[in-house]
Amino acid sequence: MADQVKIMILSGAREQGKDMFAVQVNDEIFVLDAGLKYPDSSLFGIDVVIPDMEFFAQYGDRVAGIFLTHGHADSIGALPYILRSNNIPVFGSELTIALAKIDVKRENKTIKNDLFHVIDAETEIDFKNASISFFHTTHSIPDSLGIVVHTPAGEVVYTGDFKFDPSAAKNYHTDMDRLAEIQTKNVLALLADSSNAEASFPSASEQDIGKYVTNVFRNAKGRIIVAAKASNLNRVQEVLNAAQSAGRRVLLTGRDVAKIVRTSMKLGYLEVPDGLLMRVKDLKTTPDDKTVILETGRMGEPLNSLQKMATKRHSMIRIHDGDLVFIATTPSHSVETMVAETSDLVYRAGGRVIQLGRNQHTSGHATGRDLQILIDTLKPKFLFPVIGEYRLMEIAKDLAIKAGMDKDNVFIAQNGDCYNFDFKKQRFYLTDPVPGEDTMIDGSGVGDVGNIVLRDREILSDDGIFIAVVTIDRKKKKIIAQPQVTSRGFVYIKANHQLMRDSIQVIKKAINANFEHKKFDWTELKQDIRNDLEKFLYKQTNRRPVVLPVVMEVNQNRHRAMQKKNEAKADTSNKKPGHVKQDTKTSVKTNKKTRKNTEVKSKKEEKKD
């Protein structure tokens, strides 16, 4: 049987986050990363978005393992949902596996530890059809790894999130010697991080950023509230170092940062001097000029927590005069508006804001020059730009062509694309797609919110809902009670009484027309009410609320009541004389009638007297 090599783009192409790719060698599939992304404002009520879980339903029995590059949510966030129904081995560095277990345990109280395997850059794992090895990369979290899949056609290299920084600390350093070694083994394809490809100048070194943070801390007069992502351990370490240098103590807030910091300290990836950390109760006794509050917020996103602090809704901390809010993360384009709103609220509360990204060019991702250096080092035959929006992937393609690659050997893929390698022609070509849609997580539901539900939520957010409740007698063809109408998010009812009264007449007219001209059908009746109300409300208000008609029938259970009554009569006739049990409701009814007749008779007698 001839060898087969496929590259599957499961998620993470033409978007930021939610990284997941796969390489298939014959009948084995090797999944590279399993991440999530946080929703934008168009996904109403959605908590997180993960790759298409249908892939594991179709191909789960062929998946040999999931291989993780680093411990950020865009690499490990989908694991809890995958491992709910799939017993797939997971491989990653010591810190990555520790953070993955925290994520999995948050969603699944019981985890199977035997599924998790700690590896390092020196590890090579042999499978039936291929082998997997790793190499050190530089990112904002220690022990990040790139992945190499050794296939019969050559090496398939996946970088994960990476950048080049020669001054990076030991646990963050890229192994350039290893990259040169991989190049000698014929690199067939490179799946490269393109999320910062449009950066035209180099990122500041972490040493320079550390000095800048220390300088900010030393010049601050009051409290310092730092907003950072919990999983950006590089930045957390710089904050801890700066606090110690400035003679301040640090309070960690947020469950994410506490768990991640404790885990990293335990494994030796964070250096925290004794006495540097404090508890909430120490805030009252520690002077403002000796205090640093490190806030990460829910799931590592600190901006919501900052807004609560500024508007006095936070459970522990309130921003007051003299506070410095230091935003130590570079926000993505999608949250820049939220950063501006948060800064405005901080200033209103009496604080001031310094954004690290405004004064230093920081990123954990490769610049365009870094990408060209990587291409020149590995010399891949084919390039798949991934981990980036469409424009960034196109920029990465242009950079690769300038670095000497053939434009026909650079593929701008999309989620769901599957590329098969033709050994004879030495080319990749598109074959049948694989599942590549979004799976949306809302509460405990996985994938139960789709485009239809989101469309309804969008309409509700635009024009609200209008509810009409009416009770009818289908057999008598009449409306039993006056229709009741109400709305939420549509109009202020107290100021629109006439609109509500007119809508009731529209409902009545629709029901009567249905009784007169159509054979009764529940679906048609509700649809007629909905259509007539939608036309009327739009004509009156130029708005299109969601119209929800609720139609009830008064006699729908009459035959059941009659049947029970007949059964009761039959039981009475079968019983022996002297043991007849009178129906309670009938007895009460008779007693009331007798009592009424007696009262009437008494009044007549009094009148005669």
XYZ file of C-alpha atoms in Angstrom:
609
model
C 0.000 0.000 0.000
C 1.369 3.429 -0.987
C 2.120 5.959 1.745
C -0.338 8.789 2.314
C 0.374 12.192 3.882
C -2.340 14.791 4.541
C -2.327 18.188 6.225
C -5.677 19.130 7.792
C -6.538 22.718 8.714
C -9.071 22.062 11.460
C -9.127 25.556 12.984
C -6.956 28.645 13.443
C -6.801 29.821 9.809
C -8.187 33.244 8.828
C -8.839 33.986 12.511
C -7.028 34.735 15.761
C -6.934 31.882 18.279
C -8.602 28.468 18.298
C -5.491 26.792 16.903
C -5.849 23.161 15.837
C -4.219 21.399 12.919
C -3.540 17.771 12.041
C -1.148 15.677 9.997
C -2.330 12.281 8.781
C 0.229 9.641 7.855
C -1.494 6.566 6.420
C -4.127 5.573 9.024
C -2.748 7.664 11.929
C -3.684 11.275 12.689
C -1.516 13.577 14.803
C -3.404 16.614 16.152
C -1.313 19.750 16.737
C -2.758 22.001 19.478
C -6.378 22.165 20.614
C -7.239 25.760 21.454
C -10.188 28.093 21.919
C -10.891 31.726 21.236
C -12.923 34.289 23.110
C -16.034 35.581 21.309
C -16.394 39.011 19.761
C -19.405 41.266 20.246
C -21.390 39.534 17.481
C -21.622 36.244 19.406
C -24.300 37.186 21.915
C -24.027 35.269 25.174
C -21.348 32.848 23.928
C -18.638 32.087 26.494
C -15.936 30.608 24.252
C -15.576 29.160 20.749
C -13.745 25.882 20.076
C -12.989 23.862 16.909
C -15.529 21.533 15.333
C -16.043 18.531 17.636
C -17.510 16.585 14.720
C -13.938 15.888 13.627
C -13.381 13.647 16.650
C -16.734 11.955 16.129
C -15.632 11.000 12.595
C -11.893 10.466 13.010
C -11.361 10.040 16.767
C -10.434 6.359 16.458
C -7.535 7.292 14.141
C -6.078 10.062 16.334
C -2.771 8.820 17.796
C -2.340 11.844 20.068
C -2.770 15.569 20.675
C 0.538 17.462 20.775
C 0.614 20.862 22.517
C 3.019 23.713 21.807
C 2.406 25.846 24.939
C 0.027 26.513 27.813
C -2.090 29.406 26.551
C -5.833 29.028 25.981
C -5.433 29.325 22.197
C -3.418 26.113 22.367
C -4.995 24.056 25.186
C -8.474 25.550 25.730
C -10.479 22.965 23.770
C -8.984 19.967 25.593
C -11.691 19.785 28.303
C -14.387 19.367 25.652
C -12.417 16.911 23.515
C -11.547 14.670 26.460
C -15.165 14.501 27.645
C -15.887 11.762 25.127
C -12.466 10.814 23.723
C -9.613 9.015 25.470
C -6.797 10.503 23.408
C -3.210 10.780 24.725
C -1.997 14.360 25.252
C 1.695 15.348 24.983
C 3.352 18.587 26.097
C 6.094 20.131 28.210
C 5.912 19.960 31.997
C 4.344 23.404 32.450
C 2.006 22.990 29.455
C 0.647 19.701 30.812
C 0.228 21.199 34.303
C -1.813 24.110 32.908
C -3.773 21.762 30.638
C -4.765 19.680 33.663
C -6.027 22.838 35.409
C -8.187 23.652 32.376
C -9.516 20.116 32.041
C -10.295 19.845 35.741
C -12.255 23.116 35.624
C -14.723 21.543 33.177
C -14.385 17.860 34.104
C -14.080 17.265 37.830
C -12.441 13.896 37.271
C -9.555 13.646 34.828
C -7.638 10.633 33.627
C -4.027 11.413 34.471
C -2.787 8.494 32.394
C -3.791 10.402 29.233
C -1.235 13.164 29.918
C 2.413 12.680 28.976
C 5.240 15.108 29.779
C 7.861 15.499 27.061
C 10.681 17.968 26.341
C 12.704 19.228 23.408
C 14.889 16.118 23.484
C 11.955 13.701 23.215
C 11.219 11.718 20.084
C 8.102 9.517 20.002
C 7.822 6.659 17.506
C 4.399 5.670 16.210
C 3.422 3.032 13.647
C 3.620 5.315 10.611
C 5.568 8.362 11.788
C 7.606 9.812 14.620
C 7.203 13.115 16.495
C 9.977 15.350 17.853
C 10.129 18.850 19.332
C 12.258 22.008 19.521
C 12.404 25.012 21.876
C 10.685 28.248 20.777
C 10.384 31.732 22.261
C 6.957 32.900 23.422
C 5.469 34.738 26.406
C 5.235 31.541 28.443
C 8.148 29.219 29.298
C 8.770 25.790 27.812
C 7.056 26.543 24.494
C 7.799 23.956 21.847
C 7.575 23.601 18.096
C 6.542 20.203 16.695
C 8.069 18.127 13.899
C 6.141 15.265 12.291
C 8.563 12.953 10.490
C 6.659 11.546 7.491
C 7.738 9.382 4.507
C 7.537 12.528 2.335
C 9.681 14.710 4.628
C 9.371 16.810 7.779
C 6.163 18.703 8.559
C 7.047 21.514 10.992
C 4.500 23.381 13.124
C 5.816 26.424 15.005
C 2.899 27.199 17.304
C 3.132 30.777 18.631
C 6.744 31.915 18.353
C 9.129 34.825 17.917
C 12.892 35.361 17.909
C 14.505 37.136 20.869
C 18.214 36.411 21.369
C 18.123 38.070 24.810
C 15.293 35.856 26.110
C 15.764 33.969 29.362
C 16.760 30.315 29.418
C 13.241 28.831 29.511
C 12.158 31.124 26.663
C 15.054 30.683 24.233
C 14.676 29.378 20.655
C 17.027 26.524 19.802
C 18.532 27.743 16.516
C 20.912 24.782 16.317
C 17.961 22.422 16.369
C 16.270 24.366 13.571
C 19.396 24.037 11.451
C 19.422 20.292 12.149
C 15.768 19.950 11.054
C 16.599 21.740 7.779
C 19.055 19.005 6.829
C 16.282 16.375 6.931
C 14.195 17.807 4.053
C 11.399 20.049 5.380
C 8.349 19.240 3.277
C 5.907 21.762 4.799
C 5.959 24.548 7.361
C 2.850 25.617 9.300
C 3.968 29.017 10.590
C 2.527 31.611 12.982
C 1.446 34.651 10.937
C -0.502 36.648 13.544
C 2.080 39.465 13.717
C 3.313 39.306 10.136
C 2.294 42.901 9.384
C 4.696 44.297 12.025
C 7.325 46.182 10.055
C 9.754 46.788 12.915
C 11.130 44.422 15.563
C 9.533 43.839 18.941
C 11.309 45.176 22.005
C 13.394 42.583 23.822
C 12.045 41.242 27.084
C 15.072 42.688 28.880
C 14.130 46.194 27.675
C 10.488 45.637 28.644
C 11.549 44.480 32.118
C 13.585 47.662 32.597
C 10.639 49.791 31.435
C 8.210 48.113 33.871
C 10.678 48.599 36.746
C 11.036 52.288 35.862
C 7.239 52.753 35.869
C 6.955 51.120 39.297
C 9.727 53.212 40.835
C 8.148 56.487 39.666
C 4.588 55.670 40.782
C 3.406 57.502 43.932
C 0.265 55.574 44.883
C -1.073 52.056 44.393
C -0.278 50.240 41.169
C -3.007 48.045 39.665
C -1.561 45.846 36.929
C -3.834 44.331 34.284
C -2.197 41.310 32.658
C -3.094 37.917 31.269
C -2.537 35.223 33.871
C -0.908 32.898 31.364
C 1.632 35.507 30.206
C 4.168 34.281 32.744
C 6.952 36.358 31.242
C 5.025 39.519 32.016
C 3.994 38.249 35.456
C 7.674 37.621 36.280
C 8.590 41.146 35.139
C 5.847 42.593 37.369
C 7.089 40.599 40.368
C 10.681 41.683 39.707
C 9.664 45.333 39.345
C 7.624 45.214 42.567
C 10.560 43.810 44.506
C 12.892 46.418 43.014
C 10.484 49.221 43.999
C 10.022 47.869 47.542
C 6.386 46.929 47.029
C 4.309 43.868 47.913
C 1.974 42.130 45.451
C -1.634 41.008 45.837
C -2.817 38.415 43.319
C -6.499 38.677 42.422
C -8.494 36.313 40.257
C -8.650 32.521 40.451
C -6.750 32.056 37.199
C -3.658 33.954 38.259
C -3.570 32.270 41.675
C -3.672 28.770 40.181
C -1.234 29.522 37.385
C 1.235 31.370 39.607
C 1.168 28.661 42.280
C 1.653 25.939 39.660
C 4.500 27.837 38.006
C 6.165 28.507 41.351
C 5.900 24.854 42.295
C 7.524 23.782 39.022
C 10.233 26.435 39.259
C 9.138 28.573 36.300
C 8.441 31.667 38.440
C 10.811 33.193 40.966
C 8.864 34.780 43.830
C 10.951 36.074 46.768
C 9.696 35.302 50.273
C 7.375 37.948 51.654
C 6.622 39.518 48.280
C 3.036 38.211 48.038
C 0.350 39.443 50.408
C -3.243 38.591 51.254
C -6.392 40.690 50.931
C -6.462 41.497 54.636
C -2.960 43.014 54.308
C -4.307 45.763 52.023
C -5.552 47.775 55.007
C -2.164 47.812 56.713
C 0.062 48.191 53.638
C 0.629 51.800 52.451
C -0.546 52.648 48.939
C 2.996 53.435 47.798
C 4.037 49.905 48.819
C 1.181 48.064 47.084
C 0.871 46.332 43.716
C -2.384 44.593 42.741
C -2.041 42.091 39.904
C -5.462 41.631 38.310
C -6.182 39.085 35.605
C -9.963 38.781 35.720
C -12.015 35.845 34.489
C -10.173 33.488 32.116
C -7.185 35.828 32.178
C -8.999 38.817 30.647
C -8.588 41.745 33.079
C -10.514 44.597 31.433
C -13.931 43.682 32.848
C -12.456 43.581 36.343
C -10.860 47.002 35.862
C -14.219 48.450 34.844
C -15.808 47.015 37.983
C -13.037 48.545 40.109
C -13.556 51.938 38.465
C -17.345 51.862 38.950
C -17.194 50.506 42.536
C -18.704 47.142 41.644
C -15.647 44.992 42.339
C -15.934 42.722 45.385
C -12.576 43.724 46.910
C -10.927 46.710 45.202
C -12.026 50.180 44.167
C -9.927 52.596 42.151
C -9.430 55.916 43.923
C -7.384 59.106 43.588
C -3.700 58.509 43.022
C -3.985 54.947 41.659
C -1.967 53.978 38.594
C -3.508 51.355 36.313
C -0.759 49.689 34.292
C -2.140 47.690 31.340
C 0.721 45.261 30.821
C -0.703 43.462 27.804
C -0.984 44.465 24.173
C -4.690 44.341 23.298
C -5.889 42.852 20.036
C -7.723 45.029 17.508
C -11.053 43.550 18.594
C -10.751 44.891 22.167
C -9.128 48.274 21.523
C -12.493 50.020 21.960
C -12.956 48.285 25.298
C -9.480 49.419 26.387
C -10.409 53.022 25.587
C -13.692 52.736 27.530
C -11.876 51.174 30.488
C -9.261 53.933 30.513
C -11.998 56.562 30.522
C -13.664 54.951 33.542
C -10.344 54.782 35.401
C -9.730 58.504 34.893
C -13.270 59.303 36.049
C -12.557 57.352 39.252
C -9.443 59.458 39.925
C -6.766 57.114 38.607
C -4.496 57.300 35.586
C -3.534 54.757 32.939
C -0.273 53.669 31.329
C -0.441 51.147 28.491
C 2.678 49.104 27.901
C 1.767 48.619 24.234
C 1.672 52.381 23.636
C 5.270 52.897 24.762
C 6.893 49.583 23.828
C 6.308 47.416 20.770
C 5.547 44.113 22.475
C 4.293 40.853 21.063
C 4.711 37.165 21.688
C 4.418 36.491 17.953
C 6.862 36.597 15.066
C 7.271 39.793 13.085
C 7.533 39.658 9.297
C 11.317 39.631 9.594
C 11.191 36.747 12.099
C 9.061 34.774 9.661
C 11.539 35.344 6.851
C 14.427 34.259 9.089
C 12.538 31.062 9.927
C 11.857 30.336 6.240
C 15.490 30.976 5.368
C 16.633 28.668 8.192
C 14.292 25.722 7.519
C 14.009 26.111 3.721
C 10.578 24.417 3.483
C 9.252 23.339 0.107
C 5.678 24.327 1.019
C 4.348 26.966 3.406
C 0.960 27.117 5.147
C 0.565 30.469 6.976
C -1.721 29.820 9.965
C -2.682 31.458 13.279
C -3.805 34.750 11.801
C -6.561 36.630 10.044
C -6.780 36.528 6.251
C -4.841 39.752 5.606
C -2.017 38.505 7.852
C -1.837 35.203 5.998
C -1.607 37.104 2.692
C 1.171 39.286 4.123
C 2.984 36.148 5.266
C 2.681 34.778 1.728
C 4.211 37.948 0.251
C 7.053 37.794 2.776
C 7.713 34.151 1.890
C 7.862 34.968 -1.831
C 10.340 37.777 -1.095
C 12.375 35.267 0.910
C 12.694 33.102 -2.204
C 9.719 30.722 -2.076
C 7.680 29.825 -5.151
C 4.271 31.540 -4.923
C 2.560 28.302 -6.020
C 4.017 26.557 -2.978
C 2.352 28.900 -0.458
C -1.240 27.976 0.451
C -3.774 30.383 1.961
C -5.947 27.745 3.581
C -9.235 28.008 5.433
C -10.733 25.953 8.233
C -11.843 22.557 6.958
C -9.295 22.364 4.133
C -7.515 19.034 3.705
C -4.370 18.859 1.560
C -3.176 15.492 0.241
C 0.417 15.052 -0.910
C 0.962 13.514 -4.339
C 4.223 11.546 -4.126
C 4.580 11.290 -7.912
C 4.029 14.955 -8.732
C 5.539 16.124 -5.426
C 2.590 18.493 -4.894
C -0.158 19.138 -2.361
C -3.702 19.294 -3.691
C -7.073 19.915 -2.023
C -9.100 16.815 -1.314
C -12.392 16.163 0.536
C -12.833 18.686 3.381
C -12.841 17.810 7.066
C -15.132 19.320 9.738
C -14.015 22.894 10.278
C -16.988 24.848 11.660
C -17.093 26.671 14.993
C -18.440 24.926 18.078
C -19.886 27.509 20.462
C -19.916 27.037 24.225
C -22.732 28.712 26.166
C -22.814 27.690 29.821
C -22.642 23.918 30.023
C -23.926 23.422 26.475
C -21.439 22.364 23.816
C -22.520 23.097 20.251
C -26.213 23.525 21.084
C -26.127 27.179 20.030
C -25.957 27.575 16.265
C -26.424 30.313 13.705
C -30.231 30.302 14.042
C -30.063 30.876 17.804
C -27.437 33.602 17.352
C -29.603 35.287 14.716
C -32.547 35.297 17.136
C -30.323 36.771 19.854
C -29.173 39.469 17.454
C -32.763 40.361 16.573
C -33.693 40.425 20.254
C -30.791 42.775 20.928
C -31.901 45.066 18.078
C -35.671 45.421 18.545
C -36.697 43.275 21.522
C -39.624 40.869 21.825
C -43.422 41.281 21.595
C -45.565 38.588 23.252
C -49.270 38.016 22.553
C -51.315 35.583 24.682
C -54.883 34.609 23.735
C -57.363 31.880 24.744
C -59.819 30.498 22.176
C -62.622 27.932 21.927
C -61.910 26.109 18.690
C -65.293 24.336 18.501
C -67.342 27.463 19.137
C -64.934 29.517 17.006
C -64.703 32.360 19.473
C -62.161 34.210 21.584
C -62.782 33.388 25.253
C -60.741 36.132 26.924
C -59.321 39.466 25.866
C -55.852 38.974 24.329
C -52.970 40.026 26.586
C -49.892 41.721 25.084
C -46.563 42.687 26.566
C -43.061 43.454 25.349
C -39.440 43.562 26.484
C -36.841 45.754 24.812
C -39.349 47.005 22.217
C -41.294 49.991 23.550
C -42.014 51.471 26.953
C -45.502 50.079 27.591
C -46.773 52.891 29.853
C -46.085 55.425 27.124
C -47.615 53.327 24.331
C -51.045 52.255 25.558
C -52.690 53.032 22.218
C -50.193 50.864 20.341
C -50.947 47.973 22.688
C -54.741 48.414 22.330
C -54.477 48.540 18.541
C -52.298 45.415 18.498
C -55.031 43.563 20.424
C -57.484 44.415 17.650
C -55.002 43.099 15.080
C -54.819 39.807 16.994
C -58.606 39.491 17.172
C -58.962 40.229 13.488
C -56.375 37.597 12.555
C -58.054 34.931 14.712
C -61.563 35.662 13.424
C -60.333 35.621 9.824
C -58.749 32.242 10.497
C -62.005 30.893 11.964
C -64.092 32.105 9.031
C -61.979 31.330 5.998
C -59.722 28.376 6.879
C -59.864 24.873 8.173
C -58.458 25.140 11.678
C -54.714 24.600 11.907
C -52.596 25.620 14.907
C -49.496 26.412 12.842
C -51.382 28.578 10.359
C -53.214 30.418 13.138
C -49.996 31.340 14.944
C -48.309 32.279 11.685
C -51.209 34.554 10.710
C -51.081 36.305 14.095
C -47.288 36.676 13.828
C -47.362 38.018 10.258
C -50.171 40.522 10.923
C -48.516 41.770 14.114
C -45.119 42.123 12.436
C -46.627 44.210 9.616
C -48.638 46.354 12.026
C -45.753 46.973 14.452
C -43.317 47.820 11.665
C -45.828 50.241 10.127
C -46.312 51.976 13.478
C -42.708 51.976 14.769
C -40.320 51.029 11.908
C -39.011 48.270 14.181
C -39.062 44.493 13.815
C -39.307 42.845 17.228
C -39.475 39.087 17.654
C -43.228 38.363 17.786
C -44.150 35.400 19.969
C -47.857 34.389 19.813
C -49.098 32.075 22.567
C -52.518 30.556 21.749
C -54.337 28.382 24.296
C -57.540 26.353 23.900
C -60.127 26.234 26.673
C -61.853 22.945 25.723
C -58.923 20.826 24.649
C -59.290 18.410 27.616
C -63.121 18.272 27.769
C -63.323 14.703 26.408
C -60.939 13.517 29.159
C -63.103 15.073 31.863
C -66.240 13.463 30.407
C -64.510 10.092 30.277
C -63.504 10.331 33.951
C -67.071 11.309 34.893
C -68.545 8.312 33.074
C -66.039 6.018 34.766
C -67.018 7.411 38.176
C -70.718 6.776 37.454
C -69.944 3.210 36.420
C -68.041 2.622 39.686
C -70.993 3.987 41.698
C -73.561 1.725 40.019
C -71.417 -1.367 40.708
C -71.162 -0.795 44.475
C -73.553 -2.415 47.077
C -76.575 -0.453 48.464
C -75.701 1.523 51.560
C -72.129 2.038 50.452
C -72.673 4.620 47.725
C -69.913 7.206 47.775
C -71.180 10.582 46.663
C -69.000 12.663 44.391
C -67.381 15.433 46.461
C -67.735 18.151 43.828
C -71.412 17.231 43.237
C -72.063 17.250 46.980
C -70.520 20.665 47.428
C -72.473 21.999 44.503
C -75.774 20.580 45.912
C -75.108 21.960 49.365
C -74.487 25.413 47.948
C -77.740 25.275 45.980
C -79.718 24.015 49.015
C -78.203 26.716 51.215
C -79.155 29.365 48.670
C -82.762 28.112 48.392
C -83.066 28.080 52.181
C -81.855 31.678 52.417
C -84.335 32.807 49.758
C -87.187 31.026 51.528
C -86.308 32.604 54.860
C -86.319 36.075 53.329
C -89.784 35.472 51.827
C -91.151 34.339 55.179
C -89.702 37.414 56.917
C -91.367 39.604 54.295
C -94.748 37.989 54.914
C -94.455 38.575 58.662
